[in-house]
């Protein structure tokens, strides 16, 4: 998953939006998303951003209301999306608006971004709209930081699960405007004559993905043994604890059963029926967990894994296994 984080403020040291975007970026990276940040106040060729949206799964558009409106830089990005963006790409692109104000107008700013994205035909997620008298008020408030983290997790979840959306009159009624006029696009496109180059790049990327996938699979050896050893070596016994977990590795069509009785743990490939917790996960998600990149709880909350059964035992997993 690749996220484009766009900052449309002026880059002032006291700007609370900078703290919000830093926290969002931190959470997304922790969830193993690739985050590319562009500060529009430092970008010399901002017009090309709108023409490269096909490289991303989602966008965070963050700006600061200093007196009125979302500011020239953020507005220019939206204008560029209208003039140079591929509407067929934008209609599948998730956007999370982040608008902070140290005076007033943050709600109007967020509504402006949301309506603009609707007109472009895109999908938007719950954003962040807040007033802070100064950046320190935000930086040292744990409750505020937790809210921001939840919003970032929600963006990741929406993109990962590709959640459907209800139809909106603004999008439907603007279809006649949003539909591309091919002759006009030919005139304003920044990619005139580059279609073959782009296609060749995409083919090269697919070949590289296939190559590294094969290399990874060959180096993994026995998948079951690697995962099994990770659980056994990271096990931390709990007093008076009993539980049986079954993990279905969906894409590898393998099952791992983990039976814990106080300080005794056993792992096997038996497809058991009577278990306390049944977990569904793909190999990539399980690998992130057993490598210590993400906890079981965060993986469940963000939709990386699905589970049913005794949720008290599910939340015990992070205490039972300390992956590094």
Coordinates of C-alpha atoms in Angstrom, one line a residue:
X1 CA 0.0 0.0 0.0
X2 CA 1.4 3.4 -1.0
X3 CA 0.1 6.6 0.5
X4 CA 0.8 10.2 -0.7
X5 CA 0.9 12.7 2.1
X6 CA 0.5 16.2 0.9
X7 CA 1.2 19.2 3.2
X8 CA -0.3 22.4 1.9
X9 CA 0.7 24.8 4.7
X10 CA 3.5 27.3 4.8
X11 CA 5.8 25.2 6.9
X12 CA 5.8 27.5 9.9
X13 CA 7.4 26.0 13.1
X14 CA 4.3 26.6 15.2
X15 CA 1.9 25.0 12.6
X16 CA 0.0 22.2 14.4
X17 CA -0.7 20.5 11.1
X18 CA 2.9 19.4 10.9
X19 CA 2.5 17.5 14.1
X20 CA -0.7 15.8 12.9
X21 CA 0.9 14.8 9.6
X22 CA 4.0 13.4 11.4
X23 CA 1.9 11.2 13.6
X24 CA -0.2 10.0 10.7
X25 CA 2.9 9.1 8.8
X26 CA 4.4 7.3 11.8
X27 CA 1.2 5.1 12.2
X28 CA 1.0 4.3 8.5
X29 CA 4.7 3.3 8.4
X30 CA 4.1 1.1 11.5
X31 CA 1.3 -0.6 9.5
X32 CA 3.9 -1.3 6.8
X33 CA 2.4 1.2 4.3
X34 CA 4.8 3.2 2.1
X35 CA 4.3 6.9 2.7
X36 CA 5.6 9.5 0.3
X37 CA 5.4 13.1 1.7
X38 CA 5.3 16.2 -0.5
X39 CA 5.4 19.6 1.1
X40 CA 3.9 21.9 -1.5
X41 CA 5.7 25.0 -0.1
X42 CA 9.0 23.3 -1.1
X43 CA 7.9 21.7 -4.3
X44 CA 9.0 23.4 -7.5
X45 CA 7.0 21.2 -10.0
X46 CA 3.8 20.6 -8.1
X47 CA 1.8 20.4 -11.3
X48 CA 3.1 16.9 -12.0
X49 CA 1.7 15.5 -8.7
X50 CA -1.8 15.3 -10.1
X51 CA -0.6 13.4 -13.2
X52 CA 1.1 10.7 -11.0
X53 CA -1.9 9.8 -8.8
X54 CA -2.0 6.3 -10.4
X55 CA 1.1 5.5 -8.3
X56 CA -0.9 5.7 -5.0
X57 CA -3.7 3.9 -3.1
X58 CA -4.7 6.9 -1.0
X59 CA -4.0 10.5 -0.3
X60 CA -3.7 12.6 2.9
X61 CA -4.3 16.2 2.0
X62 CA -3.3 18.4 5.0
X63 CA -3.4 22.2 5.3
X64 CA -3.8 25.0 7.8
X65 CA -6.4 27.7 7.8
X66 CA -4.5 30.9 8.6
X67 CA -7.3 33.4 7.9
X68 CA -9.8 32.2 5.3
X69 CA -9.9 29.1 3.0
X70 CA -7.6 26.2 2.6
X71 CA -4.7 28.3 1.2
X72 CA -3.4 28.7 -2.3
X73 CA -1.1 25.6 -2.3
X74 CA -3.8 23.1 -1.3
X75 CA -6.3 24.7 -3.7
X76 CA -3.8 24.6 -6.6
X77 CA -3.3 20.8 -6.0
X78 CA -7.1 20.4 -6.3
X79 CA -7.1 22.5 -9.4
X80 CA -4.4 20.4 -10.9
X81 CA -6.4 17.3 -10.2
X82 CA -9.2 18.8 -12.1
X83 CA -7.1 19.9 -15.1
X84 CA -4.5 17.2 -15.3
X85 CA -5.7 14.3 -13.2
X86 CA -7.0 11.1 -14.6
X87 CA -10.6 10.9 -13.4
X88 CA -10.7 7.2 -13.9
X89 CA -7.8 6.9 -11.4
X90 CA -9.3 9.4 -9.0
X91 CA -12.6 7.6 -8.7
X92 CA -10.9 4.7 -6.9
X93 CA -8.6 6.9 -4.9
X94 CA -9.2 7.4 -1.1
X95 CA -8.6 10.9 0.3
X96 CA -8.3 11.8 4.0
X97 CA -8.6 15.6 4.7
X98 CA -6.6 17.1 7.5
X99 CA -7.5 20.8 8.3
X100 CA -6.2 22.6 11.4
X101 CA -6.7 26.2 12.4
X102 CA -5.2 28.4 15.0
X103 CA -8.0 31.0 14.6
X104 CA -11.3 29.8 12.9
X105 CA -12.6 28.2 9.7
X106 CA -11.3 24.6 10.0
X107 CA -14.8 23.1 9.4
X108 CA -15.3 25.2 6.3
X109 CA -11.9 24.2 5.0
X110 CA -12.6 20.5 5.5
X111 CA -16.0 20.7 3.8
X112 CA -14.3 22.5 0.9
X113 CA -11.8 19.7 0.4
X114 CA -14.5 17.0 0.7
X115 CA -16.8 18.7 -1.8
X116 CA -13.9 19.2 -4.2
X117 CA -13.0 15.5 -4.0
X118 CA -16.7 14.5 -4.6
X119 CA -16.7 16.7 -7.7
X120 CA -13.6 14.9 -8.9
X121 CA -15.4 11.6 -8.3
X122 CA -13.0 10.3 -5.6
X123 CA -13.6 8.5 -2.3
X124 CA -13.0 10.3 1.0
X125 CA -12.5 8.9 4.5
X126 CA -13.1 10.4 7.9
X127 CA -10.6 13.2 8.3
X128 CA -9.2 15.5 11.0
X129 CA -10.7 18.9 11.5
X130 CA -9.5 20.7 14.7
X131 CA -8.6 24.0 16.3
X132 CA -5.4 24.4 18.3
X133 CA -4.3 27.7 19.9
X134 CA -0.7 26.5 19.5
X135 CA 1.2 23.4 18.5
X136 CA 2.3 22.6 22.0
X137 CA -1.3 22.1 23.0
X138 CA -1.5 19.2 20.6
X139 CA 2.0 17.8 21.0
X140 CA 1.7 16.9 24.7
X141 CA -1.9 15.9 24.8
X142 CA -2.1 12.1 24.8
X143 CA -5.9 12.1 24.1
X144 CA -5.5 14.2 21.0
X145 CA -2.6 12.0 19.7
X146 CA -4.7 8.9 20.3
X147 CA -7.5 10.3 18.2
X148 CA -5.1 11.1 15.3
X149 CA -3.7 7.5 15.5
X150 CA -7.2 6.1 15.2
X151 CA -8.0 8.2 12.2
X152 CA -4.8 7.0 10.5
X153 CA -5.7 3.4 11.3
X154 CA -9.1 4.0 9.8
X155 CA -7.6 5.3 6.6
X156 CA -5.4 2.2 6.3
X157 CA -8.4 -0.1 7.1
X158 CA -10.6 1.6 4.4
X159 CA -8.0 1.2 1.7
X160 CA -7.0 -2.3 2.7
X161 CA -10.6 -3.5 2.8
X162 CA -11.7 -1.4 -0.2
X163 CA -14.9 -0.5 1.6
X164 CA -17.8 0.4 -0.6
X165 CA -19.5 3.8 -0.5
X166 CA -23.1 5.0 -0.9
X167 CA -24.0 7.0 -4.0
X168 CA -23.9 10.8 -3.7
X169 CA -26.0 13.2 -5.8
X170 CA -23.0 15.6 -6.2
X171 CA -21.0 12.8 -7.9
X172 CA -23.9 11.5 -10.0
X173 CA -25.0 15.0 -11.1
X174 CA -21.5 16.0 -12.1
X175 CA -20.8 12.9 -14.2
X176 CA -21.3 15.0 -17.3
X177 CA -18.6 17.4 -16.1
X178 CA -16.3 14.8 -14.7
X179 CA -16.3 12.5 -17.8
X180 CA -13.1 13.0 -19.6
X181 CA -13.1 14.9 -22.9
X182 CA -10.3 13.1 -24.7
X183 CA -9.3 15.9 -27.1
X184 CA -9.0 18.4 -24.2
X185 CA -7.0 15.8 -22.2
X186 CA -4.7 15.5 -25.2
X187 CA -4.0 19.3 -25.0
X188 CA -3.4 19.6 -21.2
X189 CA -1.9 16.2 -20.4
X190 CA 1.7 16.3 -19.1
X191 CA 2.2 12.9 -20.5
X192 CA 1.9 13.5 -24.2
X193 CA 3.9 10.9 -26.1
X194 CA 4.9 9.1 -22.8
X195 CA 2.2 6.4 -22.8
X196 CA 4.6 3.8 -24.2
X197 CA 7.2 4.7 -21.6
X198 CA 4.6 4.4 -18.8
X199 CA 3.4 1.1 -20.1
X200 CA 7.0 -0.2 -20.2
X201 CA 7.6 1.0 -16.7
X202 CA 4.5 -0.9 -15.5
X203 CA 5.7 -4.1 -17.2
X204 CA 9.1 -3.8 -15.6
X205 CA 7.5 -3.4 -12.2
X206 CA 5.4 -6.5 -12.7
X207 CA 8.5 -8.5 -13.8
X208 CA 10.4 -7.3 -10.7
X209 CA 7.5 -8.1 -8.4
X210 CA 7.4 -11.7 -9.9
X211 CA 11.1 -12.1 -9.5
X212 CA 11.2 -11.0 -5.9
X213 CA 8.2 -13.0 -5.1
X214 CA 9.9 -16.2 -6.4
X215 CA 13.1 -15.3 -4.6
X216 CA 11.2 -14.8 -1.3
X217 CA 9.3 -18.0 -1.6
X218 CA 12.5 -20.0 -2.4
X219 CA 14.3 -18.5 0.6
X220 CA 11.5 -19.0 3.0
X221 CA 12.0 -22.8 2.9
X222 CA 9.3 -24.5 4.9
X223 CA 6.8 -21.8 5.7
X224 CA 5.2 -23.8 8.5
X225 CA 8.6 -24.4 10.2
X226 CA 9.5 -20.7 10.2
X227 CA 6.2 -19.6 11.7
X228 CA 6.2 -22.5 14.2
X229 CA 9.7 -21.6 15.4
X230 CA 8.7 -18.0 15.7
X231 CA 5.8 -18.8 18.0
X232 CA 7.7 -21.3 20.1
X233 CA 10.8 -19.1 20.5
X234 CA 8.8 -16.0 21.4
X235 CA 6.4 -17.7 23.9
X236 CA 6.0 -16.1 27.4
X237 CA 4.2 -18.4 29.8
X238 CA 1.2 -17.2 31.8
X239 CA 0.0 -18.6 35.1
X240 CA -3.2 -20.5 35.0
X241 CA -3.7 -20.0 31.3
X242 CA -5.2 -22.5 28.8
X243 CA -6.2 -21.9 25.3
X244 CA -6.1 -23.3 21.8
X245 CA -5.6 -21.0 18.8
X246 CA -6.0 -22.0 15.1
X247 CA -4.4 -19.8 12.5
X248 CA -5.5 -20.3 8.9
X249 CA -2.9 -19.0 6.5
X250 CA -5.3 -18.3 3.6
X251 CA -3.0 -17.8 0.7
X252 CA -0.7 -20.7 1.6
X253 CA -3.6 -23.1 2.4
X254 CA -1.9 -24.1 5.7
X255 CA -3.3 -24.4 9.2
X256 CA -1.3 -23.9 12.4
X257 CA -2.8 -25.0 15.8
X258 CA -1.3 -23.6 18.9
X259 CA -2.1 -25.3 22.2
X260 CA -1.1 -23.6 25.4
X261 CA -1.3 -25.0 28.9
X262 CA 0.4 -22.8 31.5
X263 CA 4.1 -23.0 30.5
X264 CA 3.7 -25.7 27.9
X265 CA 3.2 -24.9 24.2
X266 CA 2.7 -27.1 21.2
X267 CA 2.3 -26.2 17.6
X268 CA 1.2 -28.6 14.8
X269 CA -0.6 -28.5 11.5
X270 CA -3.7 -30.3 12.7
X271 CA -6.9 -28.7 11.5
X272 CA -8.8 -28.8 14.9
X273 CA -12.5 -28.1 15.3
X274 CA -12.7 -27.3 19.0
X275 CA -10.6 -24.2 19.4
X276 CA -11.0 -21.0 21.5
X277 CA -9.9 -18.6 18.8
X278 CA -10.0 -19.0 15.0
X279 CA -7.8 -16.6 13.1
X280 CA -7.8 -15.9 9.3
X281 CA -4.7 -14.2 7.9
X282 CA -2.5 -14.2 4.8
X283 CA 1.2 -15.1 5.1
X284 CA 2.3 -11.5 4.7
X285 CA 0.2 -10.3 7.6
X286 CA 1.4 -13.2 9.8
X287 CA 5.0 -12.5 8.8
X288 CA 4.7 -8.9 9.9
X289 CA 3.3 -10.0 13.3
X290 CA 6.0 -12.7 13.9
X291 CA 8.7 -10.2 12.9
X292 CA 7.5 -7.7 15.5
X293 CA 6.5 -5.0 13.0
X294 CA 2.9 -5.0 14.3
X295 CA 0.9 -6.5 17.2
X296 CA -1.9 -8.9 17.0
X297 CA -4.3 -6.3 18.4
X298 CA -3.4 -3.6 15.9
X299 CA -3.5 -6.2 13.0
X300 CA -7.0 -7.1 14.1
X301 CA -8.2 -3.5 14.5
X302 CA -6.9 -2.5 11.1
X303 CA -8.3 -5.5 9.3
X304 CA -5.1 -7.3 8.5
X305 CA -6.4 -10.4 10.3
X306 CA -9.9 -11.6 11.1
X307 CA -10.8 -13.6 14.1
X308 CA -13.7 -15.2 15.9
X309 CA -14.1 -16.9 19.2
X310 CA -13.1 -15.8 22.7
X311 CA -11.9 -12.2 22.3
X312 CA -10.3 -12.2 25.8
X313 CA -8.0 -15.0 24.6
X314 CA -7.4 -13.1 21.3
X315 CA -6.1 -10.0 23.2
X316 CA -3.9 -12.3 25.3
X317 CA -1.8 -13.1 22.2
X318 CA 0.4 -10.0 22.6
X319 CA 1.2 -11.1 26.2
X320 CA 1.8 -14.7 25.2
X321 CA 4.2 -13.9 22.4
X322 CA 6.9 -11.2 22.4
X323 CA 8.1 -11.2 18.8
X324 CA 11.3 -9.3 18.0

